[in-house]
Coordinates of C-alpha atoms and ligand atoms in Angstrom, one line a residue:
M1 CA 139.0 114.7 151.4
S2 CA 138.4 118.1 153.7
S3 CA 137.3 118.2 157.4
Y4 CA 136.1 120.6 160.0
I5 CA 138.1 120.7 163.3
I6 CA 135.9 121.8 166.0
T7 CA 136.5 122.9 169.4
G8 CA 133.4 122.5 171.5
G9 CA 131.9 123.8 174.5
S10 CA 131.0 127.5 173.1
K11 CA 127.5 128.8 173.3
L12 CA 126.2 130.4 170.2
E13 CA 125.6 133.9 170.7
G14 CA 125.0 136.9 168.1
T15 CA 123.3 137.1 164.9
V16 CA 123.5 134.9 162.0
S17 CA 122.0 135.6 158.3
I18 CA 120.2 132.5 156.6
S19 CA 121.1 132.2 153.0
G20 CA 118.7 131.4 149.9
S21 CA 117.0 128.0 149.8
K22 CA 119.1 125.0 148.3
N23 CA 115.9 123.3 147.5
A24 CA 114.0 126.2 145.9
S25 CA 117.2 127.3 143.8
L26 CA 117.6 124.0 142.2
P27 CA 113.9 123.7 140.2
I28 CA 114.1 127.3 140.1
I29 CA 117.4 127.4 138.1
A30 CA 116.0 124.4 136.2
A31 CA 112.8 126.5 135.4
S32 CA 115.0 129.5 134.0
I33 CA 115.4 127.5 130.7
L34 CA 111.7 127.9 129.9
N35 CA 111.6 131.3 128.6
G36 CA 114.4 130.8 126.1
G37 CA 115.9 134.1 127.3
T38 CA 117.4 135.7 130.1
S39 CA 116.5 135.0 134.1
K40 CA 118.0 136.8 136.7
L41 CA 118.1 135.2 140.1
Y42 CA 118.9 137.0 143.5
N43 CA 119.5 135.2 147.0
V44 CA 120.9 132.1 145.3
P45 CA 123.1 130.1 147.8
N46 CA 126.9 129.8 147.0
I47 CA 126.9 125.9 147.5
H48 CA 128.1 122.9 145.6
D49 CA 124.6 121.7 144.5
T50 CA 123.9 125.1 142.6
E51 CA 127.4 124.9 141.1
I52 CA 126.5 121.6 139.8
T53 CA 123.3 122.8 138.2
L54 CA 124.8 125.6 136.7
K55 CA 127.4 123.2 135.2
I56 CA 124.7 121.1 133.5
L57 CA 123.1 124.1 132.3
K58 CA 126.4 125.3 130.5
I59 CA 126.7 121.9 129.0
L60 CA 123.3 122.1 127.6
G61 CA 124.1 125.4 126.0
C62 CA 123.3 128.1 128.5
K63 CA 125.4 131.1 129.5
T64 CA 125.6 131.5 133.2
D65 CA 126.9 134.4 135.0
K66 CA 127.2 134.4 138.8
K67 CA 128.1 137.1 141.3
N68 CA 127.4 137.6 145.0
G69 CA 124.2 135.3 145.3
K70 CA 123.3 136.8 141.9
I71 CA 122.8 134.3 138.8
I72 CA 122.2 135.4 135.4
I73 CA 121.0 132.6 133.1
D74 CA 120.7 133.0 129.4
S75 CA 119.0 129.9 127.9
S76 CA 118.7 131.3 124.1
K77 CA 121.2 129.2 122.7
M78 CA 120.4 126.2 124.5
N79 CA 120.8 123.2 122.0
C80 CA 121.3 120.1 123.9
H81 CA 118.9 117.7 125.8
E82 CA 121.1 115.1 127.3
I83 CA 122.2 115.7 131.1
P84 CA 125.6 114.2 131.4
D85 CA 126.1 111.0 133.2
D86 CA 128.7 112.0 135.6
L87 CA 126.8 115.1 136.8
M88 CA 123.5 113.5 137.2
R89 CA 125.5 110.9 139.6
Q90 CA 126.9 113.7 141.7
M91 CA 123.4 115.3 142.2
R92 CA 120.6 113.0 141.9
S93 CA 118.2 115.6 142.2
S94 CA 119.1 117.0 138.9
V95 CA 116.3 114.7 137.6
V96 CA 113.9 117.7 138.3
L97 CA 116.0 119.3 135.0
A98 CA 113.9 116.7 133.0
G99 CA 110.6 118.3 133.3
A100 CA 112.0 121.6 132.3
I101 CA 114.0 120.4 129.2
L102 CA 110.8 118.4 127.9
A103 CA 108.9 121.4 128.1
R104 CA 111.3 123.1 125.9
F105 CA 112.3 120.6 123.5
K106 CA 109.9 117.9 124.0
N107 CA 112.9 115.7 124.5
V108 CA 115.3 114.7 127.3
K109 CA 117.9 112.0 127.9
F110 CA 119.6 111.3 131.3
S111 CA 121.1 108.6 133.2
Y112 CA 118.9 106.6 135.7
P113 CA 119.7 108.0 139.1
G114 CA 120.8 104.8 141.1
G115 CA 120.5 104.3 144.9
C116 CA 122.1 106.9 147.3
D117 CA 123.3 108.0 150.8
I118 CA 119.8 108.4 152.1
G119 CA 117.6 106.1 150.4
A120 CA 116.7 104.2 146.9
R121 CA 115.2 107.4 145.6
P122 CA 113.4 105.7 142.7
I123 CA 111.8 108.0 140.2
D124 CA 108.8 105.9 139.1
L125 CA 106.3 108.6 140.3
H126 CA 108.2 111.2 137.9
L127 CA 108.1 108.8 135.0
K128 CA 104.5 107.5 135.5
A129 CA 103.4 111.2 135.7
L130 CA 105.2 112.4 132.5
K131 CA 103.6 109.2 130.5
K132 CA 100.2 110.8 131.6
L133 CA 101.4 114.1 130.0
G134 CA 101.8 112.1 126.4
I135 CA 105.4 111.7 126.9
S136 CA 106.8 108.4 125.8
I137 CA 109.7 107.0 128.1
E138 CA 112.3 104.3 127.1
K139 CA 114.7 102.9 129.2
E140 CA 118.0 101.5 127.9
A141 CA 121.4 100.8 129.2
G142 CA 120.9 102.9 132.3
Y143 CA 119.5 105.7 130.5
V144 CA 116.0 107.2 130.3
K145 CA 114.9 108.8 127.3
C146 CA 111.7 110.7 127.1
K147 CA 109.9 112.6 124.1
C148 CA 106.8 113.4 122.6
D149 CA 105.4 115.7 119.8
E150 CA 103.1 117.6 122.0
I151 CA 103.0 117.7 126.0
K152 CA 99.2 117.5 126.9
G153 CA 97.7 118.6 130.1
N154 CA 96.0 115.8 132.2
E155 CA 94.7 114.8 135.2
I156 CA 97.7 113.1 137.5
H157 CA 97.4 111.8 141.1
L158 CA 100.5 111.0 142.8
D159 CA 100.5 107.9 145.1
F160 CA 102.8 109.9 147.3
P161 CA 103.3 113.7 147.5
S162 CA 106.8 113.6 146.0
V163 CA 108.6 116.8 146.1
G164 CA 110.5 116.2 143.0
A165 CA 107.9 114.4 140.9
T166 CA 105.6 117.6 141.7
E167 CA 108.0 120.1 140.6
N168 CA 108.9 118.0 137.4
I169 CA 105.0 118.0 136.7
I170 CA 104.7 121.7 137.3
L171 CA 107.6 122.2 134.8
A172 CA 106.6 119.8 132.1
S173 CA 102.9 121.5 132.0
A174 CA 103.9 124.9 132.1
L175 CA 104.1 125.3 128.2
A176 CA 101.5 122.3 127.6
K177 CA 98.7 122.1 125.5
G178 CA 95.6 122.4 128.1
E179 CA 95.3 122.0 131.8
T180 CA 97.2 119.8 134.3
I181 CA 95.3 119.1 137.5
L182 CA 97.7 117.5 140.0
S183 CA 96.3 115.9 143.1
N184 CA 98.1 114.5 146.3
A185 CA 100.9 117.3 145.4
A186 CA 103.6 118.0 147.8
M187 CA 103.1 121.1 149.7
E188 CA 106.5 122.1 150.5
P189 CA 107.4 125.8 150.5
E190 CA 109.9 125.4 147.9
I191 CA 107.0 124.3 145.3
E192 CA 105.3 127.5 146.2
D193 CA 108.6 129.3 145.4
L194 CA 108.8 127.7 141.9
Q195 CA 105.0 128.5 141.3
N196 CA 105.7 132.2 142.2
F197 CA 108.8 132.2 139.8
L198 CA 107.0 130.7 137.1
N199 CA 103.9 132.9 137.4
K200 CA 106.5 136.1 137.4
M201 CA 107.4 134.7 133.9
G202 CA 103.8 134.6 132.7
A203 CA 102.9 131.0 133.7
K204 CA 99.5 130.0 135.2
V205 CA 100.1 127.9 138.1
Q206 CA 97.7 127.9 141.1
G207 CA 97.5 125.9 144.3
A208 CA 101.1 125.4 145.3
G209 CA 101.4 125.0 149.1
T210 CA 98.0 122.9 148.8
N211 CA 97.8 119.4 147.7
I212 CA 95.9 120.3 144.3
I213 CA 97.8 122.2 142.0
R214 CA 96.5 123.4 138.6
I215 CA 98.7 124.4 135.6
I216 CA 97.2 125.9 132.5
G217 CA 99.9 125.7 129.9
V218 CA 101.0 128.8 128.1
K219 CA 102.4 129.6 124.8
S220 CA 105.7 131.1 125.8
L221 CA 107.1 132.6 128.8
K222 CA 109.0 135.9 129.6
E223 CA 112.3 137.1 131.0
V224 CA 112.2 137.6 134.7
N225 CA 114.0 138.7 137.8
Y226 CA 113.4 136.7 141.0
N227 CA 114.5 136.5 144.6
I228 CA 114.7 132.9 146.1
M229 CA 113.4 132.2 149.6
P230 CA 115.6 131.9 152.6
D231 CA 116.7 128.1 153.6
R232 CA 114.3 126.8 156.0
I233 CA 116.7 123.8 156.8
E234 CA 119.6 126.1 157.7
T235 CA 117.4 127.9 159.7
G236 CA 116.4 125.1 161.5
T237 CA 120.0 123.7 161.7
F238 CA 121.2 127.0 163.4
L239 CA 118.2 126.9 165.7
C240 CA 119.0 123.5 166.9
M241 CA 122.8 124.3 167.1
A242 CA 121.7 127.3 169.4
A243 CA 119.4 124.9 171.5
A244 CA 122.2 122.3 172.2
T245 CA 124.9 124.9 173.1
S246 CA 122.6 126.7 175.8
G247 CA 123.0 129.5 173.2
N248 CA 121.0 132.7 172.7
L249 CA 120.9 133.5 169.0
E250 CA 119.2 135.9 166.4
V251 CA 118.4 134.2 163.1
K252 CA 118.0 136.7 160.2
N253 CA 116.4 136.4 156.8
A254 CA 114.4 133.5 158.2
N255 CA 110.5 132.5 157.4
S256 CA 109.5 131.0 160.8
N257 CA 106.2 130.0 159.1
H258 CA 108.2 127.2 157.2
I259 CA 109.7 125.6 160.0
I260 CA 106.7 125.5 162.7
P261 CA 107.0 122.0 163.5
V262 CA 110.8 122.6 164.3
I263 CA 110.2 125.7 166.4
K264 CA 107.3 123.5 168.2
K265 CA 109.5 120.6 169.2
L266 CA 112.2 123.1 170.3
E267 CA 109.7 124.6 172.5
E268 CA 108.4 121.6 174.1
A269 CA 112.4 120.5 174.6
G270 CA 112.5 123.8 176.7
C271 CA 113.6 126.7 174.4
R272 CA 112.0 130.1 174.3
F273 CA 111.2 132.0 171.1
N274 CA 110.7 135.8 170.0
I275 CA 109.5 135.6 166.4
K276 CA 109.4 138.8 164.5
K277 CA 109.3 139.6 160.8
N278 CA 111.9 137.6 159.1
T279 CA 113.8 137.3 162.4
I280 CA 113.8 134.4 164.9
L281 CA 115.2 134.8 168.5
I282 CA 116.2 131.9 170.3
E283 CA 117.0 131.2 173.8
S284 CA 118.2 128.2 175.5
S285 CA 119.5 128.2 179.0
K286 CA 119.6 124.8 180.4
R287 CA 119.7 121.1 179.7
L288 CA 117.1 120.4 176.8
K289 CA 114.2 117.7 177.6
A290 CA 113.7 114.9 175.5
V291 CA 111.0 115.0 172.7
D292 CA 109.6 112.5 170.2
I293 CA 109.5 113.3 166.6
K294 CA 108.0 111.8 163.1
T295 CA 109.3 113.0 159.9
M296 CA 106.3 113.4 157.5
P297 CA 105.8 115.5 154.3
Y298 CA 105.1 119.1 154.7
P299 CA 103.7 120.5 157.0
G300 CA 104.8 117.6 158.9
F301 CA 108.4 117.6 160.9
P302 CA 110.9 117.8 158.0
T303 CA 112.9 114.8 157.2
D304 CA 115.8 117.1 156.4
M305 CA 116.1 118.3 160.1
Q306 CA 115.7 114.6 161.4
S307 CA 119.5 113.8 161.8
I308 CA 120.4 117.3 163.1
F309 CA 117.3 117.3 165.8
S310 CA 118.4 113.9 166.8
S311 CA 122.0 114.9 167.4
M312 CA 120.8 117.8 169.5
L313 CA 118.3 115.3 171.4
S314 CA 121.6 113.0 172.2
T315 CA 122.2 115.0 175.3
A316 CA 118.9 116.0 176.4
K317 CA 117.4 114.7 179.6
G318 CA 115.4 111.5 179.2
T319 CA 114.6 109.2 176.2
S320 CA 113.4 110.5 172.9
I321 CA 112.0 108.4 170.1
V322 CA 112.5 109.5 166.4
V323 CA 110.7 108.0 163.5
E324 CA 111.9 108.7 160.0
N325 CA 109.2 107.9 157.6
I326 CA 110.6 109.5 154.4
F327 CA 113.9 107.9 153.6
E328 CA 114.8 104.5 154.7
N329 CA 118.5 105.1 155.0
R330 CA 118.7 108.4 156.8
Y331 CA 120.3 107.0 160.1
R332 CA 123.8 106.3 158.8
Y333 CA 125.4 109.3 160.9
I334 CA 124.2 107.6 164.0
N335 CA 127.1 105.1 164.1
E336 CA 129.2 108.2 164.0
L337 CA 127.4 110.0 166.9
K338 CA 127.9 106.8 168.7
R339 CA 131.6 107.3 168.7
M340 CA 131.3 110.4 170.4
G341 CA 129.4 108.7 173.1
A342 CA 125.6 108.9 172.1
K343 CA 123.6 106.5 173.5
I344 CA 121.1 105.5 170.4
D345 CA 119.4 102.3 169.4
I346 CA 117.9 101.8 165.8
E347 CA 114.9 99.4 165.2
G348 CA 113.9 99.9 161.5
R349 CA 112.8 103.4 161.0
I350 CA 112.9 104.0 164.8
A351 CA 115.8 105.5 166.8
I352 CA 115.7 105.6 170.4
I353 CA 117.9 108.1 171.7
K354 CA 118.8 107.8 175.4
G355 CA 120.2 111.4 176.2
V356 CA 123.5 111.5 177.7
K357 CA 125.0 114.4 179.7
K358 CA 128.0 115.1 177.4
L359 CA 129.6 114.0 174.2
S360 CA 133.2 113.4 173.9
N361 CA 135.5 114.4 171.1
A362 CA 136.2 112.0 168.1
Q363 CA 137.2 111.5 164.7
V364 CA 133.9 111.2 162.7
E365 CA 132.8 111.1 159.0
A366 CA 129.9 112.8 157.4
T367 CA 127.6 110.2 155.8
D368 CA 125.5 112.7 153.8
L369 CA 124.6 116.1 153.8
R370 CA 122.3 116.7 157.0
G371 CA 124.1 113.7 158.7
G372 CA 127.2 115.9 158.2
A373 CA 125.5 118.8 159.6
A374 CA 124.3 116.7 162.5
L375 CA 127.9 115.7 163.4
V376 CA 129.1 119.5 163.4
L377 CA 126.4 120.2 166.1
A378 CA 127.8 117.2 167.9
G379 CA 131.3 118.7 167.7
L380 CA 130.0 122.2 169.0
V381 CA 128.8 120.5 172.4
A382 CA 131.5 117.9 172.8
K383 CA 134.3 118.3 175.1
G384 CA 137.6 118.8 173.4
K385 CA 138.6 118.7 169.7
T386 CA 136.2 117.0 167.1
K387 CA 137.3 116.2 163.3
V388 CA 134.3 115.7 161.0
S389 CA 136.1 114.6 157.8
N390 CA 134.3 114.2 154.2
I391 CA 132.7 117.9 154.9
E392 CA 132.3 117.8 151.1
Y393 CA 128.9 116.5 151.8
I394 CA 128.2 119.4 154.0
L395 CA 129.3 121.8 151.3
R396 CA 126.7 120.6 148.9
G397 CA 124.0 122.4 151.1
Y398 CA 125.5 124.9 153.5
Q399 CA 126.9 128.2 152.4
D400 CA 129.9 129.4 154.6
L401 CA 128.8 127.0 157.6
D402 CA 132.1 127.5 159.3
Q403 CA 132.5 131.3 158.6
K404 CA 128.8 131.8 160.1
L405 CA 129.6 129.6 162.9
N406 CA 132.6 131.3 164.0
K407 CA 131.0 134.6 163.7
I408 CA 128.4 133.4 166.7
G409 CA 131.1 132.1 168.9
A410 CA 132.0 128.6 167.9
K411 CA 135.3 127.6 167.2
I412 CA 135.8 125.5 163.9
K413 CA 138.4 125.4 161.3
K414 CA 138.3 123.9 157.7
Q415 CA 141.2 121.6 156.8
Y416 CA 142.1 120.5 153.4
Ligands
EPU1 N1 109.9 108.6 145.9 C1 109.4 107.5 145.1 N2 109.2 107.5 144.0 C2 109.5 108.5 143.4 C3 109.9 109.7 144.0 C4 109.9 109.6 145.5 O1 109.4 106.3 145.9 O2 109.4 108.7 141.8 C5 110.1 108.3 147.4 C6 111.4 108.6 147.8 O3 112.2 107.6 147.5 C7 111.3 109.1 149.4 C8 109.9 109.9 149.4 O4 109.2 109.4 148.1 O5 111.1 107.9 150.2 C9 110.2 111.5 149.1 O6 110.8 111.8 148.0 P1 110.9 113.1 147.5 O7 110.6 112.7 145.9 O8 109.8 113.9 148.1 O9 112.1 114.0 147.6 P2 113.1 114.4 146.6 O10 112.3 115.4 145.7 O11 114.0 113.6 145.9 C10 113.4 116.6 148.0 C11 114.5 117.2 148.6 C12 115.0 116.6 149.8 C13 114.2 116.3 150.9 C14 112.8 115.7 150.2 C15 111.6 115.4 151.3 C16 115.5 118.6 146.8 C17 116.4 119.1 145.8 N3 115.5 117.5 147.6 O12 113.8 115.3 147.6 O13 116.1 117.5 150.4 O14 114.7 115.5 151.9 O15 112.5 116.4 149.0 O16 111.3 116.8 151.8 O17 114.6 119.3 146.8 C18 118.4 117.6 151.6 O18 117.9 118.9 151.3 O19 118.9 117.2 152.3 C19 117.6 116.7 150.8 C20 117.7 115.4 150.7

């Protein structure tokens, strides 16, 4: 179990560069198997979750090569359609590979992803939609087996705009017979990135970014080079860290349009912005003001920013009310934050944060990826040395977090 040792109290100042998006990379890496040839992906973040996805592809028979953010995937010899149980457990979002494997082989077997660190995360919406595409589903001894002779386009309405289910439906329909019309689709920018990638391969996908997506199945897809979009949650994380430390930070390689609700709430809390093409400048000179947030599907306030934003609000002036509407178990980091002196009460999906002037140092443990980043933020503002252990969670989704922070004035060391 590795840790970060953070000496708090420094303002974040200078320039930080944002890496490629984790949540866009994962479905795009999955989609790369659809052309039965080579895909070259640029700006892929060097994080644990992309490692695991590539490990799965290798086990399925793909050749992969990785260097400086560039990944080459050759799926021409892919011959296996079973996702190994141990890797499926390590990364529940690997369920998005199911749609891609089905499109290519009309057959996939994977273990049922169980409950997890942020909520139950069932896959009922994925399976219901796959059935609509003519795929038979059998659940047996903890495994899900899906197969069909042909994937047939259909009209699908999602009961909830699930990101993963939307991606799985697009992937499964890309090579299907006929047209799929998906309504109440998730509208996250990562889905638009997946659409752009697939269309560059020759697919016919329209409407990603809106709640109706139309996929006209094509017979085959061609080889492709693609540049992954910047990570909007990493962008928001650095903005909140700068805001909490009264810093003055330039965030490069970012897309401000993807995080409008975060920027608006930071403005409400007292931060000032200067937004240029691909660069966001944030200035925060005094104690932040309390603000209320409610997580919602995109374009609402992102659930992935909830813990980081709440941690920032723990030292704001006044009382903030936070409502987590997406994942039922995303407040686990709060007990750790309380060890550092935060005053937060939880009532079901609501957290009431009474801002304190200072946090104090403590030994705390990351409970999940974003909750871990929230504790790092707390360590940056706390007095003295904070130890955040179990940072393996953080390494799943943030590339070089300690190195990037040290370059902008933080004092953070990794300890093995
Ligand atoms: N849900 C169902 N049934 C389903 C699918 C989802 O009930 O079949 C529920 C979930 O339990 C949850 C809600 O719907 O309560 C939203 O889940 P969604 O499917 O939209 O999330 P996801 O695809 O599993 C992705 C991101 C998450 C991000 C969510 C919401 C990836 C790899 N993961 O997850 O990212 O929080 O969308 O925006 O894209 C993270 O990066 O830290 C992270 C957890």
